PDB file of C-alpha atoms and ligand atoms in Angstrom:
ATOM      1  CA  MET A   7      82.913 175.694  77.657  1.00 64.00           C
ATOM      2  CA  THR A   8      85.305 174.670  74.938  1.00 83.00           C
ATOM      3  CA  LYS A   9      84.305 170.813  73.881  1.00 92.00           C
ATOM      4  CA  GLY A  10      87.394 168.349  73.852  1.00 95.00           C
ATOM      5  CA  TYR A  11      88.491 166.998  70.124  1.00 97.00           C
ATOM      6  CA  PHE A  12      88.441 163.147  69.646  1.00 98.00           C
ATOM      7  CA  ILE A  13      91.024 162.070  67.512  1.00 98.00           C
ATOM      8  CA  THR A  14      91.607 158.649  67.027  1.00 98.00           C
ATOM      9  CA  PHE A  15      94.300 156.427  65.160  1.00 98.00           C
ATOM     10  CA  GLU A  16      94.003 153.679  63.705  1.00 98.00           C
ATOM     11  CA  GLY A  17      95.502 150.500  61.177  1.00 98.00           C
ATOM     12  CA  GLY A  18      96.397 147.008  60.877  1.00 96.00           C
ATOM     13  CA  GLU A  19      98.666 145.505  63.441  1.00 91.00           C
ATOM     14  CA  GLY A  20     102.526 146.765  63.853  1.00 92.00           C
ATOM     15  CA  CYS A  21     101.202 150.014  61.830  1.00 96.00           C
ATOM     16  CA  GLY A  22     102.759 152.691  64.523  1.00 97.00           C
ATOM     17  CA  LYS A  23     100.233 153.471  66.601  1.00 97.00           C
ATOM     18  CA  SER A  24     101.265 153.215  70.120  1.00 95.00           C
ATOM     19  CA  THR A  25     104.606 154.016  69.198  1.00 97.00           C
ATOM     20  CA  GLN A  26     102.854 157.704  67.125  1.00 98.00           C
ATOM     21  CA  ILE A  27     100.175 158.767  69.617  1.00 98.00           C
ATOM     22  CA  LYS A  28     103.072 158.967  72.970  1.00 97.00           C
ATOM     23  CA  LEU A  29     104.142 160.507  70.779  1.00 98.00           C
ATOM     24  CA  PHE A  30     101.189 162.928  69.599  1.00 98.00           C
ATOM     25  CA  THR A  31     100.745 163.517  72.844  1.00 97.00           C
ATOM     26  CA  GLU A  32     103.730 164.151  74.338  1.00 97.00           C
ATOM     27  CA  TYR A  33     102.954 167.156  71.001  1.00 98.00           C
ATOM     28  CA  LEU A  34      99.643 168.377  72.731  1.00 97.00           C
ATOM     29  CA  GLN A  35     101.065 168.825  75.891  1.00 96.00           C
ATOM     30  CA  LYS A  36     103.815 170.762  75.173  1.00 97.00           C
ATOM     31  CA  LYS A  37     101.212 173.499  73.040  1.00 96.00           C
ATOM     32  CA  GLY A  38      99.585 173.205  76.679  1.00 96.00           C
ATOM     33  CA  ILE A  39      96.257 171.292  74.919  1.00 96.00           C
ATOM     34  CA  PRO A  40      94.898 169.246  78.840  1.00 96.00           C
ATOM     35  CA  CYS A  41      95.158 165.026  76.557  1.00 96.00           C
ATOM     36  CA  LEU A  42      93.672 162.030  77.894  1.00 97.00           C
ATOM     37  CA  LEU A  43      95.139 159.231  75.524  1.00 98.00           C
ATOM     38  CA  THR A  44      92.880 155.695  76.707  1.00 98.00           C
ATOM     39  CA  ARG A  45      92.334 152.624  73.454  1.00 98.00           C
ATOM     40  CA  GLU A  46      89.778 150.594  72.544  1.00 98.00           C
ATOM     41  CA  PRO A  47      88.257 147.578  73.741  1.00 98.00           C
ATOM     42  CA  GLY A  48      89.518 148.671  76.354  1.00 98.00           C
ATOM     43  CA  GLY A  49      89.783 151.749  78.440  1.00 98.00           C
ATOM     44  CA  SER A  50      87.429 152.006  81.117  1.00 98.00           C
ATOM     45  CA  GLN A  51      87.450 148.942  83.920  1.00 98.00           C
ATOM     46  CA  GLY A  52      84.015 146.944  81.937  1.00 98.00           C
ATOM     47  CA  ALA A  53      86.001 147.794  79.168  1.00 98.00           C
ATOM     48  CA  GLU A  54      88.821 146.076  80.331  1.00 98.00           C
ATOM     49  CA  GLU A  55      87.442 143.840  81.200  1.00 97.00           C
ATOM     50  CA  ILE A  56      85.587 142.787  78.100  1.00 97.00           C
ATOM     51  CA  ARG A  57      89.197 143.226  76.336  1.00 97.00           C
ATOM     52  CA  ALA A  58      90.886 140.146  77.725  1.00 93.00           C
ATOM     53  CA  LEU A  59      88.354 138.383  77.024  1.00 95.00           C
ATOM     54  CA  LEU A  60      88.479 139.082  73.200  1.00 95.00           C
ATOM     55  CA  LEU A  61      91.162 139.407  72.461  1.00 92.00           C
ATOM     56  CA  LYS A  62      93.568 136.477  74.732  1.00 88.00           C
ATOM     57  CA  GLY A  63      92.344 132.593  72.966  1.00 84.00           C
ATOM     58  CA  ASP A  64      91.717 130.918  70.107  1.00 86.00           C
ATOM     59  CA  THR A  65      91.010 132.560  66.997  1.00 80.00           C
ATOM     60  CA  SER A  66      87.643 130.777  66.779  1.00 87.00           C
ATOM     61  CA  LYS A  67      87.009 131.786  70.177  1.00 90.00           C
ATOM     62  CA  TRP A  68      83.729 133.290  69.370  1.00 92.00           C
ATOM     63  CA  ASP A  69      81.605 133.719  66.926  1.00 90.00           C
ATOM     64  CA  LYS A  70      81.330 136.934  63.968  1.00 88.00           C
ATOM     65  CA  ILE A  71      78.021 137.809  66.585  1.00 92.00           C
ATOM     66  CA  THR A  72      79.087 138.284  70.106  1.00 95.00           C
ATOM     67  CA  GLU A  73      82.402 139.482  68.788  1.00 94.00           C
ATOM     68  CA  ILE A  74      80.904 142.427  67.085  1.00 95.00           C
ATOM     69  CA  LEU A  75      78.646 142.630  70.488  1.00 97.00           C
ATOM     70  CA  LEU A  76      81.455 142.152  72.734  1.00 97.00           C
ATOM     71  CA  PHE A  77      83.922 145.109  71.160  1.00 97.00           C
ATOM     72  CA  SER A  78      80.063 147.160  71.093  1.00 98.00           C
ATOM     73  CA  ALA A  79      79.755 146.882  75.202  1.00 98.00           C
ATOM     74  CA  ALA A  80      82.843 147.348  75.399  1.00 98.00           C
ATOM     75  CA  ARG A  81      82.660 151.054  73.797  1.00 98.00           C
ATOM     76  CA  ARG A  82      78.956 151.259  75.424  1.00 98.00           C
ATOM     77  CA  ASP A  83      81.016 151.223  78.467  1.00 98.00           C
ATOM     78  CA  HIS A  84      84.152 153.091  77.682  1.00 98.00           C
ATOM     79  CA  LEU A  85      82.385 155.450  75.996  1.00 98.00           C
ATOM     80  CA  VAL A  86      79.590 156.457  79.200  1.00 98.00           C
ATOM     81  CA  LYS A  87      83.053 156.589  82.092  1.00 98.00           C
ATOM     82  CA  LYS A  88      85.617 157.874  80.433  1.00 98.00           C
ATOM     83  CA  ILE A  89      84.955 159.694  76.379  1.00 98.00           C
ATOM     84  CA  TRP A  90      81.682 162.080  76.715  1.00 98.00           C
ATOM     85  CA  PRO A  91      82.927 162.877  79.601  1.00 98.00           C
ATOM     86  CA  ALA A  92      85.802 163.998  79.076  1.00 98.00           C
ATOM     87  CA  LEU A  93      84.682 164.800  76.066  1.00 98.00           C
ATOM     88  CA  GLU A  94      82.892 167.829  77.700  1.00 97.00           C
ATOM     89  CA  GLN A  95      85.092 169.287  80.690  1.00 97.00           C
ATOM     90  CA  GLY A  96      87.099 170.282  77.518  1.00 97.00           C
ATOM     91  CA  THR A  97      89.588 167.779  77.192  1.00 98.00           C
ATOM     92  CA  THR A  98      90.334 165.903  74.255  1.00 98.00           C
ATOM     93  CA  VAL A  99      90.281 162.355  73.977  1.00 98.00           C
ATOM     94  CA  ILE A 100      92.772 160.196  71.792  1.00 98.00           C
ATOM     95  CA  SER A 101      91.994 156.615  71.512  1.00 98.00           C
ATOM     96  CA  ASP A 102      94.029 153.380  70.370  1.00 98.00           C
ATOM     97  CA  ARG A 103      91.724 152.288  67.943  1.00 98.00           C
ATOM     98  CA  PHE A 104      88.095 152.882  67.680  1.00 98.00           C
ATOM     99  CA  ALA A 105      85.679 152.256  66.528  1.00 98.00           C
ATOM    100  CA  ASP A 106      87.210 152.258  62.746  1.00 98.00           C
ATOM    101  CA  SER A 107      88.508 149.292  63.895  1.00 98.00           C
ATOM    102  CA  THR A 108      85.269 146.922  63.966  1.00 97.00           C
ATOM    103  CA  MET A 109      84.259 147.941  60.713  1.00 97.00           C
ATOM    104  CA  ALA A 110      88.476 146.734  59.381  1.00 96.00           C
ATOM    105  CA  TYR A 111      88.491 144.110  61.172  1.00 94.00           C
ATOM    106  CA  GLN A 112      84.919 142.278  62.296  1.00 93.00           C
ATOM    107  CA  GLY A 113      83.101 144.230  58.753  1.00 93.00           C
ATOM    108  CA  TYR A 114      85.867 143.531  56.399  1.00 94.00           C
ATOM    109  CA  GLY A 115      88.759 141.552  57.660  1.00 91.00           C
ATOM    110  CA  TYR A 116      86.469 137.712  57.081  1.00 84.00           C
ATOM    111  CA  GLY A 117      85.507 139.360  53.390  1.00 84.00           C
ATOM    112  CA  ILE A 118      83.139 141.881  52.639  1.00 79.00           C
ATOM    113  CA  ASN A 119      80.005 140.818  54.164  1.00 84.00           C
ATOM    114  CA  GLU A 120      76.498 142.786  54.577  1.00 89.00           C
ATOM    115  CA  ALA A 121      74.886 141.226  55.968  1.00 90.00           C
ATOM    116  CA  SER A 122      77.572 142.238  58.767  1.00 89.00           C
ATOM    117  CA  ILE A 123      78.837 145.811  57.488  1.00 92.00           C
ATOM    118  CA  GLN A 124      75.118 146.416  58.742  1.00 94.00           C
ATOM    119  CA  MET A 125      75.844 145.026  61.669  1.00 95.00           C
ATOM    120  CA  VAL A 126      78.588 146.546  62.164  1.00 96.00           C
ATOM    121  CA  ASN A 127      76.248 149.755  61.872  1.00 97.00           C
ATOM    122  CA  ASP A 128      73.159 149.511  63.290  1.00 97.00           C
ATOM    123  CA  THR A 129      74.897 148.760  66.274  1.00 98.00           C
ATOM    124  CA  TYR A 130      77.196 151.316  66.338  1.00 98.00           C
ATOM    125  CA  LYS A 131      74.091 153.771  66.035  1.00 98.00           C
ATOM    126  CA  MET A 132      72.675 151.863  68.706  1.00 98.00           C
ATOM    127  CA  ILE A 133      75.880 152.948  71.416  1.00 98.00           C
ATOM    128  CA  ALA A 134      76.371 156.013  69.582  1.00 98.00           C
ATOM    129  CA  GLY A 135      73.858 157.992  67.965  1.00 98.00           C
ATOM    130  CA  ASN A 136      75.718 160.631  65.368  1.00 97.00           C
ATOM    131  CA  PHE A 137      79.130 161.456  68.280  1.00 98.00           C
ATOM    132  CA  GLU A 138      81.975 160.752  65.794  1.00 98.00           C
ATOM    133  CA  PRO A 139      85.510 161.002  66.621  1.00 98.00           C
ATOM    134  CA  ASP A 140      86.369 163.975  64.903  1.00 98.00           C
ATOM    135  CA  LEU A 141      90.192 163.431  63.002  1.00 98.00           C
ATOM    136  CA  THR A 142      90.413 160.003  62.330  1.00 98.00           C
ATOM    137  CA  PHE A 143      94.483 158.777  61.594  1.00 98.00           C
ATOM    138  CA  ILE A 144      94.804 155.544  59.099  1.00 98.00           C
ATOM    139  CA  LEU A 145      98.229 154.383  59.591  1.00 98.00           C
ATOM    140  CA  ASP A 146      98.873 152.215  56.403  1.00 98.00           C
ATOM    141  CA  ILE A 147     101.410 149.437  55.934  1.00 97.00           C
ATOM    142  CA  ALA A 148     102.088 146.252  54.665  1.00 97.00           C
ATOM    143  CA  PRO A 149     100.578 143.398  57.211  1.00 95.00           C
ATOM    144  CA  GLU A 150     104.094 141.091  56.446  1.00 93.00           C
ATOM    145  CA  VAL A 151     106.180 144.072  57.563  1.00 94.00           C
ATOM    146  CA  GLY A 152     103.083 145.712  60.426  1.00 93.00           C
ATOM    147  CA  ILE A 153     103.428 141.010  61.326  1.00 88.00           C
ATOM    148  CA  ASN A 154     106.926 141.273  61.643  1.00 88.00           C
ATOM    149  CA  ARG A 155     107.198 144.353  63.880  1.00 88.00           C
ATOM    150  CA  SER A 156     104.126 143.077  66.322  1.00 83.00           C
ATOM    151  CA  MET A 157     105.747 139.836  65.819  1.00 78.00           C
ATOM    152  CA  ALA A 158     109.473 139.971  67.397  1.00 76.00           C
ATOM    153  CA  ARG A 159     108.297 142.108  70.320  1.00 70.00           C
ATOM    154  CA  SER A 160     107.836 139.039  73.285  1.00 58.00           C
ATOM    155  CA  GLY A 161     105.247 138.635  76.028  1.00 61.00           C
ATOM    156  CA  ASN A 162     102.770 139.526  73.916  1.00 66.00           C
ATOM    157  CA  ASP A 163      99.633 137.425  75.142  1.00 66.00           C
ATOM    158  CA  GLU A 164      97.479 138.999  73.631  1.00 67.00           C
ATOM    159  CA  GLN A 165      97.693 138.056  69.953  1.00 67.00           C
ATOM    160  CA  ARG A 166      94.486 136.091  68.650  1.00 71.00           C
ATOM    161  CA  PHE A 167      94.314 138.707  66.092  1.00 72.00           C
ATOM    162  CA  GLU A 168      97.608 138.101  64.966  1.00 69.00           C
ATOM    163  CA  HIS A 169      97.574 135.010  63.928  1.00 72.00           C
ATOM    164  CA  MET A 170      94.707 135.503  61.269  1.00 79.00           C
ATOM    165  CA  ASP A 171      95.327 135.142  58.021  1.00 87.00           C
ATOM    166  CA  LEU A 172      97.532 136.735  55.126  1.00 91.00           C
ATOM    167  CA  THR A 173      94.113 137.672  53.497  1.00 93.00           C
ATOM    168  CA  PHE A 174      92.599 138.429  56.813  1.00 92.00           C
ATOM    169  CA  HIS A 175      94.865 141.356  57.313  1.00 94.00           C
ATOM    170  CA  HIS A 176      95.467 142.165  53.667  1.00 96.00           C
ATOM    171  CA  ASN A 177      91.214 142.687  53.815  1.00 95.00           C
ATOM    172  CA  LEU A 178      92.389 144.238  56.580  1.00 95.00           C
ATOM    173  CA  ARG A 179      93.851 146.643  55.515  1.00 97.00           C
ATOM    174  CA  ASN A 180      91.760 147.274  52.349  1.00 97.00           C
ATOM    175  CA  GLY A 181      87.966 147.596  54.493  1.00 97.00           C
ATOM    176  CA  PHE A 182      90.783 150.305  56.439  1.00 98.00           C
ATOM    177  CA  LEU A 183      91.364 152.164  52.988  1.00 98.00           C
ATOM    178  CA  LYS A 184      87.817 151.329  52.276  1.00 97.00           C
ATOM    179  CA  ILE A 185      86.291 153.601  55.296  1.00 97.00           C
ATOM    180  CA  ALA A 186      89.248 157.118  54.973  1.00 98.00           C
ATOM    181  CA  SER A 187      87.696 156.921  51.200  1.00 98.00           C
ATOM    182  CA  GLN A 188      83.965 157.189  51.479  1.00 96.00           C
ATOM    183  CA  ASN A 189      84.643 160.445  54.164  1.00 97.00           C
ATOM    184  CA  PRO A 190      88.169 161.912  53.659  1.00 97.00           C
ATOM    185  CA  LYS A 191      87.722 165.006  55.581  1.00 97.00           C
ATOM    186  CA  ARG A 192      87.853 162.387  58.994  1.00 98.00           C
ATOM    187  CA  TYR A 193      90.630 160.725  57.500  1.00 98.00           C
ATOM    188  CA  ALA A 194      94.015 160.938  57.425  1.00 98.00           C
ATOM    189  CA  VAL A 195      95.730 158.360  55.616  1.00 98.00           C
ATOM    190  CA  ILE A 196      99.323 158.230  56.803  1.00 98.00           C
ATOM    191  CA  ASP A 197     102.143 156.498  55.578  1.00 98.00           C
ATOM    192  CA  ALA A 198     103.678 154.181  57.630  1.00 98.00           C
ATOM    193  CA  SER A 199     106.619 152.401  56.064  1.00 96.00           C
ATOM    194  CA  GLY A 200     108.969 155.262  56.888  1.00 96.00           C
ATOM    195  CA  SER A 201     110.763 155.589  60.438  1.00 96.00           C
ATOM    196  CA  ILE A 202     108.771 156.920  63.869  1.00 97.00           C
ATOM    197  CA  ASP A 203     110.849 160.806  63.129  1.00 98.00           C
ATOM    198  CA  GLN A 204     108.596 160.697  59.565  1.00 98.00           C
ATOM    199  CA  VAL A 205     105.843 158.731  60.578  1.00 98.00           C
ATOM    200  CA  HIS A 206     106.089 161.593  63.316  1.00 98.00           C
ATOM    201  CA  GLN A 207     106.273 164.857  61.081  1.00 98.00           C
ATOM    202  CA  ASP A 208     103.120 163.188  58.512  1.00 98.00           C
ATOM    203  CA  ILE A 209     100.707 163.556  61.401  1.00 98.00           C
ATOM    204  CA  ILE A 210     101.925 166.850  63.337  1.00 98.00           C
ATOM    205  CA  LYS A 211     101.301 168.276  60.129  1.00 98.00           C
ATOM    206  CA  GLN A 212      97.709 166.732  58.993  1.00 98.00           C
ATOM    207  CA  PHE A 213      97.115 168.245  62.818  1.00 98.00           C
ATOM    208  CA  GLU A 214      97.790 170.418  62.246  1.00 97.00           C
ATOM    209  CA  GLU A 215      96.738 171.439  58.733  1.00 97.00           C
ATOM    210  CA  ARG A 216      92.612 169.931  59.275  1.00 96.00           C
ATOM    211  CA  LEU A 217      92.071 170.524  62.846  1.00 92.00           C
TER     212      LEU A 217
HETATM  213  N1  Z5A B  13      90.292 144.726  67.078  1.00 53.63           N
HETATM  214  C1  Z5A B  13      89.199 144.623  67.184  1.00 53.63           C
HETATM  215  O1  Z5A B  13      89.232 143.664  66.417  1.00 53.63           O
HETATM  216  N2  Z5A B  13      88.159 144.657  66.578  1.00 53.63           N
HETATM  217  C2  Z5A B  13      87.154 146.643  67.300  1.00 53.63           C
HETATM  218  O2  Z5A B  13      86.141 147.050  67.764  1.00 53.63           O
HETATM  219  C3  Z5A B  13      88.761 146.513  68.629  1.00 53.63           C
HETATM  220  C4  Z5A B  13      89.746 146.549  68.363  1.00 53.63           C
HETATM  221  C5  Z5A B  13      88.570 148.056  68.882  1.00 53.63           C
HETATM  222  C6  Z5A B  13      93.899 144.709  69.777  1.00 53.63           C
HETATM  223  O3  Z5A B  13      94.838 145.532  69.997  1.00 53.63           O
HETATM  224  C7  Z5A B  13      93.234 144.099  68.667  1.00 53.63           C
HETATM  225  O4  Z5A B  13      91.760 144.174  68.915  1.00 53.63           O
HETATM  226  C8  Z5A B  13      93.845 144.364  67.281  1.00 53.63           C
HETATM  227  C9  Z5A B  13      92.773 144.476  66.846  1.00 53.63           C
HETATM  228  C10 Z5A B  13      91.483 143.806  67.779  1.00 53.63           C
HETATM  229  N3  Z5A B  13      94.257 143.199  66.983  1.00 53.63           N
HETATM  230  N4  Z5A B  13      95.838 142.939  67.463  1.00 53.63           N
HETATM  231  N5  Z5A B  13      96.786 142.307  67.256  1.00 53.63           N
HETATM  232  P1  Z5A B  13      96.108 147.178  69.710  1.00 53.63           P
HETATM  233  O5  Z5A B  13      95.792 148.153  69.152  1.00 53.63           O
HETATM  234  O6  Z5A B  13      95.974 146.539  71.586  1.00 53.63           O
HETATM  235  O7  Z5A B  13      96.967 145.692  69.157  1.00 53.63           O
HETATM  236  P2  Z5A B  13      98.136 146.185  68.143  1.00 53.63           P
HETATM  237  O8  Z5A B  13      96.978 146.670  66.760  1.00 53.63           O
HETATM  238  O9  Z5A B  13      98.002 144.800  67.733  1.00 53.63           O
HETATM  239  O10 Z5A B  13      98.523 146.549  68.266  1.00 53.63           O
HETATM  240  P3  Z5A B  13      99.343 147.033  69.402  1.00 53.63           P
HETATM  241  O11 Z5A B  13     100.578 145.538  68.878  1.00 53.63           O
HETATM  242  O12 Z5A B  13     100.251 147.348  70.211  1.00 53.63           O
HETATM  243  O13 Z5A B  13     100.392 147.575  67.482  1.00 53.63           O
HETATM  244  P4  Z5A B  13     100.942 148.816  67.121  1.00 53.63           P
HETATM  245  O14 Z5A B  13     100.260 149.516  68.220  1.00 53.63           O
HETATM  246  O15 Z5A B  13     100.106 149.478  65.661  1.00 53.63           O
HETATM  247  O16 Z5A B  13     102.591 149.661  66.829  1.00 53.63           O
HETATM  248  P5  Z5A B  13     103.702 149.655  67.792  1.00 53.63           P
HETATM  249  O17 Z5A B  13     103.299 149.172  69.634  1.00 53.63           O
HETATM  250  O18 Z5A B  13     103.131 151.221  68.093  1.00 53.63           O
HETATM  251  O19 Z5A B  13     104.888 149.022  67.273  1.00 53.63           O
HETATM  252  C11 Z5A B  13     104.698 147.580  67.398  1.00 53.63           C
HETATM  253  C12 Z5A B  13     106.459 147.668  66.492  1.00 53.63           C
HETATM  254  O20 Z5A B  13     106.986 147.988  66.339  1.00 53.63           O
HETATM  255  C13 Z5A B  13     107.113 148.134  68.753  1.00 53.63           C
HETATM  256  O21 Z5A B  13     107.900 147.162  68.417  1.00 53.63           O
HETATM  257  C14 Z5A B  13     107.904 149.059  68.693  1.00 53.63           C
HETATM  258  O22 Z5A B  13     109.500 150.072  69.061  1.00 53.63           O
HETATM  259  C15 Z5A B  13     108.230 149.453  66.131  1.00 53.63           C
HETATM  260  N6  Z5A B  13     107.699 150.380  65.015  1.00 53.63           N
HETATM  261  C16 Z5A B  13     106.778 151.197  65.598  1.00 53.63           C
HETATM  262  N7  Z5A B  13     106.834 152.121  64.595  1.00 53.63           N
HETATM  263  C17 Z5A B  13     108.415 151.745  63.774  1.00 53.63           C
HETATM  264  C18 Z5A B  13     108.559 151.841  62.936  1.00 53.63           C
HETATM  265  N8  Z5A B  13     107.924 153.145  61.924  1.00 53.63           N
HETATM  266  N9  Z5A B  13     109.696 152.485  61.619  1.00 53.63           N
HETATM  267  C19 Z5A B  13     109.963 151.186  62.629  1.00 53.63           C
HETATM  268  N10 Z5A B  13     109.831 149.784  64.341  1.00 53.63           N
HETATM  269  C20 Z5A B  13     109.214 150.901  64.630  1.00 53.63           C
END
């Protein structure tokens, strides 16, 4: 049996990942491609429990190393319980965030810190070896626009990272662009400032050209 593709969506706050993933999944389903939609942090029962620890509460709740370890523990559970078994069965897995978020948020968000970047890389190797997504979409948007979009939504108490200062969000955006520039074959940077339909069309174009 052929393995499924692993496709991830990344980007800063309110870049429109959830909106675009839903449209992309519908597009794959119409083509008859079996697919599974999941998210990080979370996606498996244990990882969803860790998600609540990470996303609720004060911005300074965890020190940086603890935060990297918690995201990584959640990712390991998600890989073992959900992502790897689905890929083995030939299902294409689409994840709303994955390991590039750890590099961008925990590695670059607080300002470039070689020790944190090294730790993010080392921890990933420990939990996942050489496994990586086949394709990653980075939805790029000015932080001011993205934060306004996400703050406009009501009833969301998972706002620990939205409350980081603007410098953090600019570091984050630059971090994602730096990650993408290191491997243009795997990363497709999408301008997320256009309309929902424009962004969707760009994603489909990149997907068809690359996979
Ligand atoms: N995090 C981390 O630090 N380290 C890690 O390793 C991982 C995660 C895995 C949870 O992620 C947090 O965890 C995240 C990083 C951190 N930081 N935060 N917060 P999340 O994915 O659950 O949360 P999020 O990034 O904030 O996603 P979101 O709020 O769900 O936003 P989104 O998925 O990017 O956008 P959306 O829900 O599709 O759209 C937001 C709003 O904009 C909504 O009202 C839409 O209708 C609207 N929208 C969408 N597209 C458009 C366009 N094109 N035009 C106009 N309006 C639009």
